[in-house]
Tab-separated table of C-alpha atoms (C1' of nucleotides) in Angstrom:
chain	number	residue	atom	x	y	z
L	1	MET	CA	4.839	15.964	11.371
L	2	ARG	CA	2.743	12.802	11.200
L	3	LEU	CA	4.195	9.158	11.688
L	4	SER	CA	4.411	7.541	8.402
L	5	THR	CA	2.305	4.195	7.989
L	6	ARG	CA	5.401	2.599	7.404
L	7	VAL	CA	5.975	2.712	11.118
L	8	ARG	CA	2.651	2.252	12.130
L	9	TYR	CA	1.880	-0.403	10.176
L	10	GLY	CA	5.348	-1.835	11.004
L	11	CYS	CA	4.584	-1.812	14.745
L	12	ARG	CA	1.058	-3.519	14.323
L	13	ALA	CA	2.804	-6.116	12.783
L	14	MET	CA	5.254	-6.689	15.409
L	15	VAL	CA	2.932	-6.589	18.017
L	16	ASP	CA	0.767	-9.354	16.254
L	17	LEU	CA	4.188	-11.093	15.612
L	18	ALA	CA	4.553	-10.983	19.601
L	19	LEU	CA	0.920	-11.878	20.347
L	20	HIS	CA	1.648	-15.345	18.225
L	21	ALA	CA	5.242	-15.486	19.835
L	22	GLY	CA	5.716	-19.026	20.040
L	23	ASP	CA	3.245	-20.260	17.234
L	24	GLY	CA	5.858	-20.771	14.934
L	25	PRO	CA	6.284	-18.613	11.779
L	26	VAL	CA	3.502	-16.713	11.413
L	27	ALA	CA	2.846	-15.596	7.472
L	28	LEU	CA	2.610	-12.713	5.649
L	29	GLU	CA	-1.088	-13.136	4.409
L	30	VAL	CA	-2.123	-13.667	8.156
L	31	LEU	CA	0.044	-10.703	9.619
L	32	ALA	CA	-1.828	-8.578	6.643
L	33	ARG	CA	-5.422	-10.109	7.332
L	34	GLU	CA	-5.279	-9.568	11.444
L	35	ARG	CA	-4.057	-6.513	11.171
L	36	HIS	CA	-6.054	-5.176	8.190
L	37	LEU	CA	-2.928	-4.091	6.183
L	38	PRO	CA	-2.276	-4.223	2.541
L	39	ASP	CA	0.145	-7.284	2.281
L	40	ARG	CA	2.137	-6.283	-0.456
L	41	TYR	CA	2.940	-2.950	1.483
L	42	LEU	CA	3.565	-5.171	4.449
L	43	ALA	CA	5.682	-7.054	2.377
L	44	LYS	CA	8.110	-4.590	2.009
L	45	ILE	CA	7.767	-2.959	5.529
L	46	ILE	CA	8.552	-6.312	6.728
L	47	GLN	CA	11.640	-6.632	4.444
L	48	ASP	CA	13.226	-3.763	6.374
L	49	LEU	CA	12.495	-5.296	9.643
L	50	ARG	CA	13.825	-8.181	8.753
L	51	ARG	CA	17.524	-6.657	7.315
L	52	SER	CA	17.638	-4.949	10.934
L	53	GLY	CA	17.677	-7.897	12.108
L	54	LEU	CA	14.154	-7.851	14.445
L	55	VAL	CA	12.527	-10.424	12.561
L	56	SER	CA	13.394	-13.431	10.685
L	57	SER	CA	11.930	-14.814	7.814
L	58	VAL	CA	11.284	-18.938	7.480
L	59	ARG	CA	11.086	-19.385	3.288
L	60	GLY	CA	8.815	-22.201	1.994
L	61	ALA	CA	5.689	-23.987	2.538
L	62	GLY	CA	4.619	-23.058	6.365
L	63	GLY	CA	6.709	-20.302	6.526
L	64	GLY	CA	6.478	-16.528	7.338
L	65	TYR	CA	8.117	-14.458	10.623
L	66	VAL	CA	9.150	-14.969	13.551
L	67	LEU	CA	10.655	-12.646	16.318
L	68	ARG	CA	14.388	-12.752	16.482
L	69	ALA	CA	14.884	-11.727	20.318
L	70	PRO	CA	13.002	-11.632	23.602
L	71	LEU	CA	9.458	-9.577	23.843
L	72	ASP	CA	11.022	-7.174	26.400
L	73	SER	CA	14.703	-6.591	24.561
L	74	ILE	CA	12.450	-5.596	21.563
L	75	SER	CA	11.322	-1.353	21.965
L	76	LEU	CA	9.356	0.658	19.714
L	77	LEU	CA	12.722	2.231	19.009
L	78	ASP	CA	14.081	-0.445	17.354
L	79	VAL	CA	11.157	-0.484	15.155
L	80	TYR	CA	11.248	2.824	14.409
L	81	GLU	CA	14.596	2.671	14.042
L	82	ALA	CA	14.480	-0.117	11.220
L	83	LEU	CA	11.730	1.539	9.278
L	84	GLU	CA	12.880	5.245	9.191
L	85	GLY	CA	16.716	5.391	10.319
L	86	PRO	CA	17.470	7.063	13.174
L	87	PHE	CA	14.875	9.728	14.388
L	88	CYS	CA	16.564	13.374	13.516
L	89	PRO	CA	13.642	16.218	13.378
L	90	VAL	CA	16.261	18.503	11.261
L	91	GLU	CA	19.402	17.867	9.344
L	92	CYS	CA	21.797	19.868	11.530
L	93	LEU	CA	21.420	17.633	14.147
L	94	ASP	CA	23.192	14.834	12.019
L	95	ASP	CA	25.163	16.894	10.166
L	96	PRO	CA	26.450	20.044	12.113
L	97	ASP	CA	28.836	21.506	9.147
L	98	GLY	CA	26.177	22.061	6.963
L	99	CYS	CA	24.603	24.830	9.612
L	100	GLU	CA	26.903	27.688	8.526
L	101	ILE	CA	24.491	30.175	10.553
L	102	VAL	CA	25.202	30.661	13.942
L	103	GLU	CA	21.934	32.312	14.906
L	104	GLU	CA	20.147	28.826	13.893
L	105	CYS	CA	22.205	26.765	16.604
L	106	VAL	CA	19.499	28.839	18.779
L	107	THR	CA	16.998	26.807	18.059
L	108	ARG	CA	19.606	23.816	17.460
L	109	GLU	CA	19.439	22.490	21.208
L	110	VAL	CA	15.685	22.551	21.345
L	111	TRP	CA	15.504	20.387	18.253
L	112	ASP	CA	18.185	18.139	20.015
L	113	GLU	CA	15.732	18.164	23.369
L	114	VAL	CA	13.039	17.146	21.094
L	115	GLN	CA	15.163	14.308	19.518
L	116	LYS	CA	16.086	13.214	22.654
L	117	SER	CA	12.651	12.742	24.057
L	118	LEU	CA	11.093	10.902	21.480
L	119	ASN	CA	13.638	8.713	21.742
L	120	ALA	CA	13.224	8.030	25.233
L	121	VAL	CA	9.608	7.817	25.242
L	122	LEU	CA	10.056	5.431	22.128
L	123	LYS	CA	13.006	3.198	24.144
L	124	SER	CA	10.753	3.043	26.778
L	125	VAL	CA	8.065	1.061	25.411
L	126	THR	CA	8.893	-3.023	24.570
L	127	LEU	CA	6.930	-5.800	22.727
L	128	ALA	CA	6.133	-7.166	26.129
L	129	ASP	CA	4.644	-4.103	27.502
L	130	LEU	CA	2.844	-3.845	24.640
L	131	VAL	CA	1.289	-7.702	24.984
L	132	ARG	CA	0.989	-7.008	28.919
L	133	ARG	CA	-1.662	-3.824	27.834
L	134	HIS	CA	-3.404	-6.073	25.019
L	135	ASN	CA	-4.145	-8.500	27.549
L	136	GLU	CA	-5.245	-6.301	29.839
L	137	LYS	CA	-7.830	-4.819	27.630
L	138	ALA	CA	-8.829	-7.780	26.722
L	139	GLY	CA	-9.535	-9.391	30.493
L	140	LYS	CA	-11.278	-5.981	30.611
L	141	SER	CA	-13.869	-5.949	27.893
J	1	MET	CA	9.449	12.916	10.831
J	2	ARG	CA	11.182	15.784	9.956
J	3	LEU	CA	9.932	19.611	11.057
J	4	SER	CA	9.150	21.096	8.300
J	5	THR	CA	10.939	24.277	6.824
J	6	ARG	CA	7.834	26.251	7.646
J	7	VAL	CA	8.566	25.605	11.228
J	8	ARG	CA	12.162	26.056	11.301
J	9	TYR	CA	11.823	29.508	9.042
J	10	GLY	CA	9.199	30.686	11.581
J	11	CYS	CA	11.274	30.132	14.391
J	12	ARG	CA	13.956	31.897	12.811
J	13	ALA	CA	11.826	34.587	11.828
J	14	MET	CA	10.408	34.905	15.440
J	15	VAL	CA	13.619	34.545	17.110
J	16	ASP	CA	14.619	37.455	14.607
J	17	LEU	CA	11.915	39.765	15.818
J	18	ALA	CA	12.481	38.840	19.311
J	19	LEU	CA	15.917	40.267	18.805
J	20	HIS	CA	14.466	43.109	17.461
J	21	ALA	CA	11.796	43.673	20.138
J	22	GLY	CA	11.607	47.434	21.233
J	23	ASP	CA	12.946	48.639	17.589
J	24	GLY	CA	9.734	49.215	16.001
J	25	PRO	CA	8.630	47.212	13.058
J	26	VAL	CA	10.851	45.272	10.996
J	27	ALA	CA	10.408	44.821	7.415
J	28	LEU	CA	9.942	41.354	5.587
J	29	GLU	CA	13.050	41.739	3.804
J	30	VAL	CA	15.143	42.780	6.770
J	31	LEU	CA	14.140	39.351	8.254
J	32	ALA	CA	14.723	37.628	4.991
J	33	ARG	CA	18.008	38.722	4.783
J	34	GLU	CA	19.235	38.326	8.183
J	35	ARG	CA	17.833	34.634	8.558
J	36	HIS	CA	18.726	34.200	4.445
J	37	LEU	CA	15.329	32.737	3.924
J	38	PRO	CA	13.450	33.139	0.950
J	39	ASP	CA	11.532	36.105	1.229
J	40	ARG	CA	8.300	35.425	-0.833
J	41	TYR	CA	7.969	31.900	0.849
J	42	LEU	CA	8.553	33.566	4.596
J	43	ALA	CA	5.563	36.057	4.043
J	44	LYS	CA	3.455	33.437	3.398
J	45	ILE	CA	4.754	31.786	6.819
J	46	ILE	CA	4.576	35.104	8.499
J	47	GLN	CA	1.137	35.471	7.612
J	48	ASP	CA	0.131	32.097	9.514
J	49	LEU	CA	1.973	33.783	12.516
J	50	ARG	CA	-0.187	36.875	12.071
J	51	ARG	CA	-3.078	35.064	11.268
J	52	SER	CA	-2.847	33.313	14.785
J	53	GLY	CA	-2.059	36.525	16.760
J	54	LEU	CA	1.627	35.921	17.264
J	55	VAL	CA	2.585	39.356	15.140
J	56	SER	CA	1.137	41.788	14.476
J	57	SER	CA	1.856	43.941	10.974
J	58	VAL	CA	2.025	47.630	10.304
J	59	ARG	CA	1.253	48.141	6.822
J	60	GLY	CA	2.608	51.074	4.675
J	61	ALA	CA	6.424	52.659	4.148
J	62	GLY	CA	8.329	52.278	7.218
J	63	GLY	CA	6.135	48.827	8.315
J	64	GLY	CA	6.679	45.540	9.281
J	65	TYR	CA	6.223	43.232	12.044
J	66	VAL	CA	6.346	43.461	15.606
J	67	LEU	CA	5.446	40.850	18.276
J	68	ARG	CA	2.243	41.283	19.875
J	69	ALA	CA	3.087	39.508	23.406
J	70	PRO	CA	6.025	39.558	25.624
J	71	LEU	CA	8.783	37.701	24.865
J	72	ASP	CA	8.503	35.194	27.838
J	73	SER	CA	4.978	34.637	26.648
J	74	ILE	CA	5.408	33.201	23.745
J	75	SER	CA	6.303	29.560	23.304
J	76	LEU	CA	8.122	27.546	20.437
J	77	LEU	CA	4.664	25.452	20.980
J	78	ASP	CA	2.718	28.828	20.101
J	79	VAL	CA	4.916	29.159	16.974
J	80	TYR	CA	4.794	25.386	15.927
J	81	GLU	CA	1.173	25.373	16.576
J	82	ALA	CA	0.492	28.771	14.236
J	83	LEU	CA	1.962	27.011	11.630
J	84	GLU	CA	1.056	23.450	11.355
J	85	GLY	CA	-1.432	22.989	13.848
J	86	PRO	CA	-1.307	20.670	16.833
J	87	PHE	CA	1.009	18.431	16.962
J	88	CYS	CA	-0.742	15.007	16.363
J	89	PRO	CA	1.782	12.152	15.362
J	90	VAL	CA	-1.469	10.213	14.306
J	91	GLU	CA	-5.064	10.857	13.127
J	92	CYS	CA	-6.780	8.643	15.826
J	93	LEU	CA	-5.591	10.590	18.539
J	94	ASP	CA	-7.366	13.769	17.314
J	95	ASP	CA	-10.142	11.423	15.820
J	96	PRO	CA	-10.666	8.547	17.914
J	97	ASP	CA	-13.880	7.657	16.249
J	98	GLY	CA	-12.031	6.495	13.358
J	99	CYS	CA	-10.004	3.899	15.155
J	100	GLU	CA	-12.265	0.809	15.005
J	101	ILE	CA	-9.595	-1.244	15.501
J	102	VAL	CA	-9.061	-2.547	19.182
J	103	GLU	CA	-5.651	-3.689	18.805
J	104	GLU	CA	-4.051	-0.933	17.288
J	105	CYS	CA	-5.361	0.783	20.616
J	106	VAL	CA	-2.186	-0.897	22.343
J	107	THR	CA	0.058	1.603	20.254
J	108	ARG	CA	-2.131	4.719	20.611
J	109	GLU	CA	-1.145	5.303	23.966
J	110	VAL	CA	2.313	5.247	22.994
J	111	TRP	CA	1.661	7.713	20.267
J	112	ASP	CA	-0.426	9.783	22.757
J	113	GLU	CA	2.854	10.001	25.097
J	114	VAL	CA	4.822	11.410	22.276
J	115	GLN	CA	2.094	13.503	21.472
J	116	LYS	CA	2.661	15.243	25.335
J	117	SER	CA	6.109	14.922	25.352
J	118	LEU	CA	6.950	16.956	22.532
J	119	ASN	CA	4.498	19.648	23.746
J	120	ALA	CA	6.139	19.654	26.931
J	121	VAL	CA	9.527	20.548	25.280
J	122	LEU	CA	8.195	22.829	23.181
J	123	LYS	CA	6.041	25.020	25.473
J	124	SER	CA	8.915	25.158	27.937
J	125	VAL	CA	11.182	26.953	25.772
J	126	THR	CA	9.952	30.721	24.931
J	127	LEU	CA	11.325	33.494	22.869
J	128	ALA	CA	12.915	34.948	26.177
J	129	ASP	CA	15.024	31.699	26.630
J	130	LEU	CA	16.169	31.938	22.987
J	131	VAL	CA	17.063	35.833	23.262
J	132	ARG	CA	18.845	34.445	26.057
J	133	ARG	CA	20.737	31.743	24.590
J	134	HIS	CA	21.467	33.645	21.644
J	135	ASN	CA	23.069	36.827	23.841
J	136	GLU	CA	25.212	34.144	25.985
J	137	LYS	CA	26.748	32.752	22.514
J	138	ALA	CA	27.503	35.872	21.631
J	139	GLY	CA	29.261	37.042	24.343
J	140	LYS	CA	31.202	34.203	24.448
J	141	SER	CA	32.823	33.938	21.174
K	1	DG	C1'	6.553	-31.784	-8.439
K	2	DT	C1'	3.552	-29.102	-6.911
K	3	DA	C1'	1.599	-25.518	-4.201
K	4	DA	C1'	2.609	-22.294	-0.498
K	5	DA	C1'	4.942	-19.736	1.256
K	6	DC	C1'	9.353	-15.588	0.700
K	7	DT	C1'	12.358	-12.191	-1.913
K	8	DA	C1'	13.625	-8.421	-5.489
K	9	DC	C1'	12.438	-5.449	-8.577
K	10	DA	C1'	10.125	-2.106	-11.403
K	11	DC	C1'	6.207	0.904	-11.527
K	12	DC	C1'	2.771	4.656	-10.407
K	13	DA	C1'	-0.583	8.276	-8.591
K	14	DA	C1'	-1.683	11.509	-5.420
K	15	DA	C1'	-0.232	14.357	-2.080
K	16	DC	C1'	2.730	17.664	0.004
K	17	DA	C1'	6.888	20.361	0.338
K	18	DG	C1'	8.623	24.510	-0.913
K	19	DG	C1'	8.836	27.790	-3.471
K	20	DT	C1'	7.847	31.421	-7.499
K	21	DG	C1'	4.698	35.159	-9.592
K	22	DA	C1'	2.025	39.243	-10.677
K	23	DA	C1'	-1.463	42.208	-9.116
K	24	DC	C1'	-3.050	44.865	-5.364
K	25	DA	C1'	-4.109	47.557	-0.997
K	26	DT	C1'	-1.997	50.665	2.610
K	27	DT	C1'	0.332	54.350	4.222
K	28	DA	C1'	4.626	57.609	4.989
K	29	DT	C1'	6.735	61.207	3.366
K	30	DG	C1'	7.959	65.182	0.217
E	1	DC	C1'	-1.304	64.720	-4.021
E	2	DA	C1'	2.085	61.812	-6.087
E	3	DT	C1'	5.192	58.466	-5.052
E	4	DA	C1'	7.783	54.780	-2.941
E	5	DA	C1'	7.532	51.245	0.605
E	6	DT	C1'	5.773	48.377	2.341
E	7	DG	C1'	2.361	44.479	3.616
E	8	DT	C1'	-1.838	41.158	1.172
E	9	DT	C1'	-3.585	38.048	-1.384
E	10	DC	C1'	-4.181	34.695	-5.113
E	11	DA	C1'	-2.578	31.487	-8.488
E	12	DC	C1'	0.687	28.745	-10.020
E	13	DC	C1'	4.470	25.258	-10.528
E	14	DT	C1'	8.372	21.237	-9.770
E	15	DG	C1'	10.589	17.604	-7.265
E	16	DT	C1'	9.903	14.559	-3.630
E	17	DT	C1'	7.710	11.389	-0.523
E	18	DT	C1'	4.212	8.410	0.433
E	19	DG	C1'	2.002	4.610	0.069
E	20	DG	C1'	1.084	1.448	-2.379
E	21	DT	C1'	0.165	-2.360	-6.847
E	22	DG	C1'	2.122	-5.924	-10.379
E	23	DT	C1'	4.970	-9.318	-11.872
E	24	DA	C1'	8.293	-12.196	-11.789
E	25	DG	C1'	11.384	-14.935	-9.365
E	26	DT	C1'	13.356	-18.089	-5.569
E	27	DT	C1'	12.845	-21.965	-1.589
E	28	DT	C1'	11.013	-25.617	0.532
E	29	DA	C1'	7.551	-28.790	3.096
E	30	DC	C1'	4.622	-32.420	1.750
DNA sequence: GTAAACTACACCAAACAGGTGAACATTATG
DNA sequence: CATAATGTTCACCTGTTTGGTGTAGTTTAC
C-alpha cells in the first residue's frame, strides 16, 4: 500500500500554489521546476485538480493556476480524493452487494476502521497548516 | 491505495485457522475450499506466513497448518507485515536520506501520521477479536 | 499576429498483481 | 516398503496499473 506519485506530486503542487497564494497565476512550468516534477505528467495531474474545482486555470500568456478556495478550507483529503477518488482499501466497502462471503465480513469492519482513520488524518491537515509548517522550518534553518 | 489480495486472503486464512484452533493441522486444500481462495496462490501466501513464524506446517499425510501463537497475541498488523513488510506509504519514511527536497518534508509528517494511524488500527485487532466477532454474527443469524 | 500559456488525446515501457504448472520432499498408514 | 496425502520450491505467464512522453491543438496578453 504505497501512496501513488500522483497524490504525492499533486500535494507538492498544491503546497507550492499555497505558498504563491496572492501572487496571481502560477505557470505549470514554474510549478514543475520549483517542485522538481516532470512537467507533462504534472499537467495531467493538475487537470484533475482543476476538474475537481480545487484550482482554477487562467489560459493564455501570463496564465497559470490559482487555488480556488482559502488555504484553511482545502485539506489533503480533498487533494487525495480529487486525484484518486474516495479512499477505499477494499472493494466490498464501496459495493457491499459484491460481498457474498459472510466470514469475510469479520475483517470488513477492520478495513472500514482503516478507511475512517486514514480519512480523518488527511482531513485534519489543511494547506494552511502545511504553509505554517513550511514557514516554521524556513525560520529555524 | 487498495489492500492487496495477498493481505486479504492471508487474513481470511488466518481467521480460518483461528476458528480451527485446537483441531490439529488444517490442510491447505481445506483452507482454500472453506474460504473460496485459489489454492496454489494461497500456498504461496501461506509460505510467507510460515516464514514469518505466524503459522507452522506439518508435512506429510495428515499434515497442514497450525497457528504458532495464542489467538490474542496475533494481530492483523502481524499478518500484514508478514505478507507485505512494514507498511510504509512513501519511500522517504523508510529511507530519509533519499529525501533531498526540503519542501517535500512538509508533507512527510503527514504520511508519517498516516503510517502510525494505520499501524495502530491493525495492531489493535487480534485473531481472538475476530473469532469473537465471528461467533457473535453466527449467533445472531 | 505571435508568443506564452493551458488542454486534449493518443501512445508507451516497466513494474506489479494475481495466478498457474510441474516437479520434488516428507511422512502417516497399511 | 509402497503409496497416497500432504507441504515446498521454482519457473512462468497474463492483464492492469503506474508513471510517464509526444503531438497537435486552443486561448489570450501584448
